[in-house]
Amino acid sequence: EADIYQTPRYLVIGTGKKITLECSQTMGHDKMYWYQQDPGMELHLIHYSYGVNSTEKGDLSSESTVSRIRTEHFPLTLESARPSHTSQYLCASADDRSNYGYTFGSGTRLTVV
Amino acid sequence: GQQLNQSPQSMFIQEGEDVSMNCTSSSIFNTWLWYKQDPGEGPVLLIALYKAGELTSNGRLTAQFGITRKDSFLNISASIPSDVGIYFCAGHGSSNTGKLIFGQGTTLQVKP
């Protein structure tokens, strides 16, 4: 049973639209992460948060933004979607004991047409 | 920053064969983790290693934390079609940024 939830699973949207990808976890984890992944390729960290009101940019530059108003919720927003944003977006969370691994959501497959 | 080099990039094997993949780094890692990602899903943790030299099994999977703390391998014995997917190594480096560093992934295909 998943403890970290991403919605929607699939999204097809037109260029220029604003979208928000949702990520919620019920494990009380302080640390949360967003990764971007093209099919069959590497995971690229685009945003992370170590707690409420904490957000940082990841290793891969992204036009998306994130917020962390509640511990369990870490939404990602694209103000104006473009075809280059087409990708899979994976959310993850981690226990504060940093030597444990991440728990990943099932991902959102975004297609911008 | 610290990086992980994972190999091979892809493998295409016959059902029943054993599989081996590995990750190496030029710097020391404090933990090694192996994940599997099924098509269209998020990665799932398979094995976690916390001590140099540690050898851990999970069913047909066996992974080891290299004694130099700069490498790890994952073996899959007697592969089956459901082993298909992408396998990622990951680890916490000695720089202690709190972020996991991921390898590039090994794509495994199994021919029935």
Tab-separated table of N, CA and C in Angstrom, chain B residues 48-94:
chain	number	residue	atom	x	y	z
B	48	ALA	N	19.349	-2.425	0.895
B	48	ALA	CA	20.108	-1.324	1.484
B	48	ALA	C	21.330	-1.902	2.187
B	49	LEU	N	22.472	-1.238	2.019
B	49	LEU	CA	23.745	-1.692	2.595
B	49	LEU	C	24.351	-0.545	3.375
B	50	TYR	N	24.832	-0.841	4.597
B	50	TYR	CA	25.279	0.247	5.472
B	50	TYR	C	26.712	0.111	5.965
B	51	LYS	N	27.325	-1.068	5.724
B	51	LYS	CA	28.682	-1.287	6.242
B	51	LYS	C	29.566	-1.851	5.147
B	52	ALA	N	30.814	-1.378	5.107
B	52	ALA	CA	31.778	-1.890	4.129
B	52	ALA	C	31.921	-3.397	4.294
B	53	GLY	N	31.890	-4.092	3.139
B	53	GLY	CA	31.990	-5.544	3.159
B	53	GLY	C	30.667	-6.270	3.339
B	54	GLU	N	29.624	-5.542	3.671
B	54	GLU	CA	28.323	-6.169	3.933
B	54	GLU	C	27.792	-6.849	2.682
B	55	LEU	N	27.304	-8.065	2.855
B	55	LEU	CA	26.687	-8.837	1.776
B	55	LEU	C	25.269	-9.155	2.204
B	56	THR	N	24.283	-8.735	1.416
B	56	THR	CA	22.886	-8.884	1.802
B	56	THR	C	22.090	-9.513	0.665
B	57	SER	N	21.195	-10.414	1.019
B	57	SER	CA	20.345	-11.072	0.029
B	57	SER	C	18.885	-10.746	0.265
B	58	ASN	N	18.142	-10.723	-0.839
B	58	ASN	CA	16.691	-10.529	-0.799
B	58	ASN	C	16.118	-11.442	-1.877
B	59	GLY	N	15.796	-12.680	-1.485
B	59	GLY	CA	15.333	-13.654	-2.467
B	59	GLY	C	16.448	-14.012	-3.430
B	60	ARG	N	16.190	-13.807	-4.729
B	60	ARG	CA	17.196	-14.131	-5.752
B	60	ARG	C	18.206	-12.996	-5.934
B	61	LEU	N	18.067	-11.924	-5.182
B	61	LEU	CA	18.955	-10.777	-5.308
B	61	LEU	C	20.008	-10.800	-4.211
B	62	THR	N	21.233	-10.476	-4.594
B	62	THR	CA	22.327	-10.344	-3.640
B	62	THR	C	23.104	-9.089	-3.970
B	63	ALA	N	23.420	-8.301	-2.951
B	63	ALA	CA	24.184	-7.076	-3.169
B	63	ALA	C	25.294	-6.999	-2.138
B	64	GLN	N	26.387	-6.348	-2.527
B	64	GLN	CA	27.505	-6.178	-1.609
B	64	GLN	C	27.988	-4.741	-1.586
B	65	PHE	N	28.366	-4.295	-0.417
B	65	PHE	CA	28.997	-2.994	-0.169
B	65	PHE	C	30.503	-3.239	-0.256
B	66	GLY	N	31.137	-2.649	-1.267
B	66	GLY	CA	32.556	-2.920	-1.482
B	66	GLY	C	33.422	-2.537	-0.294
B	67	ILE	N	34.482	-3.292	-0.103
B	67	ILE	CA	35.342	-3.103	1.057
B	67	ILE	C	36.045	-1.737	1.035
B	68	THR	N	36.253	-1.203	-0.170
B	68	THR	CA	36.881	0.126	-0.275
B	68	THR	C	35.875	1.251	-0.072
B	69	ARG	N	34.581	0.906	0.008
B	69	ARG	CA	33.449	1.847	0.141
B	69	ARG	C	33.257	2.696	-1.117
B	70	LYS	N	33.876	2.262	-2.226
B	70	LYS	CA	33.752	3.010	-3.470
B	70	LYS	C	33.003	2.232	-4.539
B	71	ASP	N	32.452	1.081	-4.184
B	71	ASP	CA	31.722	0.329	-5.183
B	71	ASP	C	30.720	-0.624	-4.545
B	72	SER	N	29.769	-1.063	-5.380
B	72	SER	CA	28.766	-2.021	-4.942
B	72	SER	C	28.313	-2.810	-6.155
B	73	PHE	N	27.931	-4.055	-5.936
B	73	PHE	CA	27.362	-4.823	-7.044
B	73	PHE	C	26.025	-5.424	-6.636
B	74	LEU	N	25.222	-5.721	-7.656
B	74	LEU	CA	23.939	-6.399	-7.477
B	74	LEU	C	23.914	-7.605	-8.407
B	75	ASN	N	23.631	-8.769	-7.855
B	75	ASN	CA	23.471	-9.978	-8.650
B	75	ASN	C	22.028	-10.446	-8.580
B	76	ILE	N	21.516	-10.903	-9.714
B	76	ILE	CA	20.202	-11.528	-9.774
B	76	ILE	C	20.413	-12.945	-10.296
B	77	SER	N	19.962	-13.925	-9.543
B	77	SER	CA	20.151	-15.306	-9.984
B	77	SER	C	18.877	-15.821	-10.644
B	78	ALA	N	19.069	-16.699	-11.624
B	78	ALA	CA	17.956	-17.378	-12.292
B	78	ALA	C	16.868	-16.384	-12.704
B	79	SER	N	17.203	-15.472	-13.583
B	79	SER	CA	16.299	-14.386	-13.956
B	79	SER	C	14.970	-14.904	-14.519
B	80	ILE	N	13.929	-14.134	-14.271
B	80	ILE	CA	12.578	-14.437	-14.759
B	80	ILE	C	12.033	-13.205	-15.473
B	81	PRO	N	11.008	-13.354	-16.296
B	81	PRO	CA	10.512	-12.202	-17.069
B	81	PRO	C	10.136	-10.987	-16.218
B	82	SER	N	9.653	-11.180	-15.011
B	82	SER	CA	9.257	-10.031	-14.177
B	82	SER	C	10.455	-9.270	-13.607
B	83	ASP	N	11.660	-9.735	-13.864
B	83	ASP	CA	12.860	-8.972	-13.468
B	83	ASP	C	13.103	-7.791	-14.401
B	84	VAL	N	12.379	-7.727	-15.491
B	84	VAL	CA	12.527	-6.635	-16.453
B	84	VAL	C	12.301	-5.292	-15.768
B	85	GLY	N	13.155	-4.329	-16.096
B	85	GLY	CA	12.999	-2.995	-15.529
B	85	GLY	C	14.326	-2.267	-15.541
B	86	ILE	N	14.353	-1.144	-14.859
B	86	ILE	CA	15.588	-0.373	-14.724
B	86	ILE	C	16.063	-0.496	-13.277
B	87	TYR	N	17.321	-0.829	-13.109
B	87	TYR	CA	17.909	-0.965	-11.784
B	87	TYR	C	18.846	0.226	-11.545
B	88	PHE	N	18.636	0.891	-10.423
B	88	PHE	CA	19.458	2.048	-10.060
B	88	PHE	C	20.227	1.747	-8.788
B	89	CYS	N	21.503	2.065	-8.804
B	89	CYS	CA	22.226	2.121	-7.551
B	89	CYS	C	22.124	3.553	-7.016
B	90	ALA	N	22.285	3.698	-5.730
B	90	ALA	CA	22.235	5.015	-5.106
B	90	ALA	C	23.030	4.958	-3.816
B	91	GLY	N	23.485	6.114	-3.370
B	91	GLY	CA	24.233	6.115	-2.132
B	91	GLY	C	24.323	7.485	-1.507
B	92	HIS	N	24.660	7.474	-0.234
B	92	HIS	CA	24.962	8.709	0.477
B	92	HIS	C	26.472	8.866	0.510
B	93	GLY	N	26.952	9.970	-0.089
B	93	GLY	CA	28.381	10.189	-0.129
B	93	GLY	C	28.917	10.743	1.175
B	94	SER	N	30.234	10.794	1.259
B	94	SER	CA	30.878	11.275	2.479
B	94	SER	C	30.730	12.775	2.660
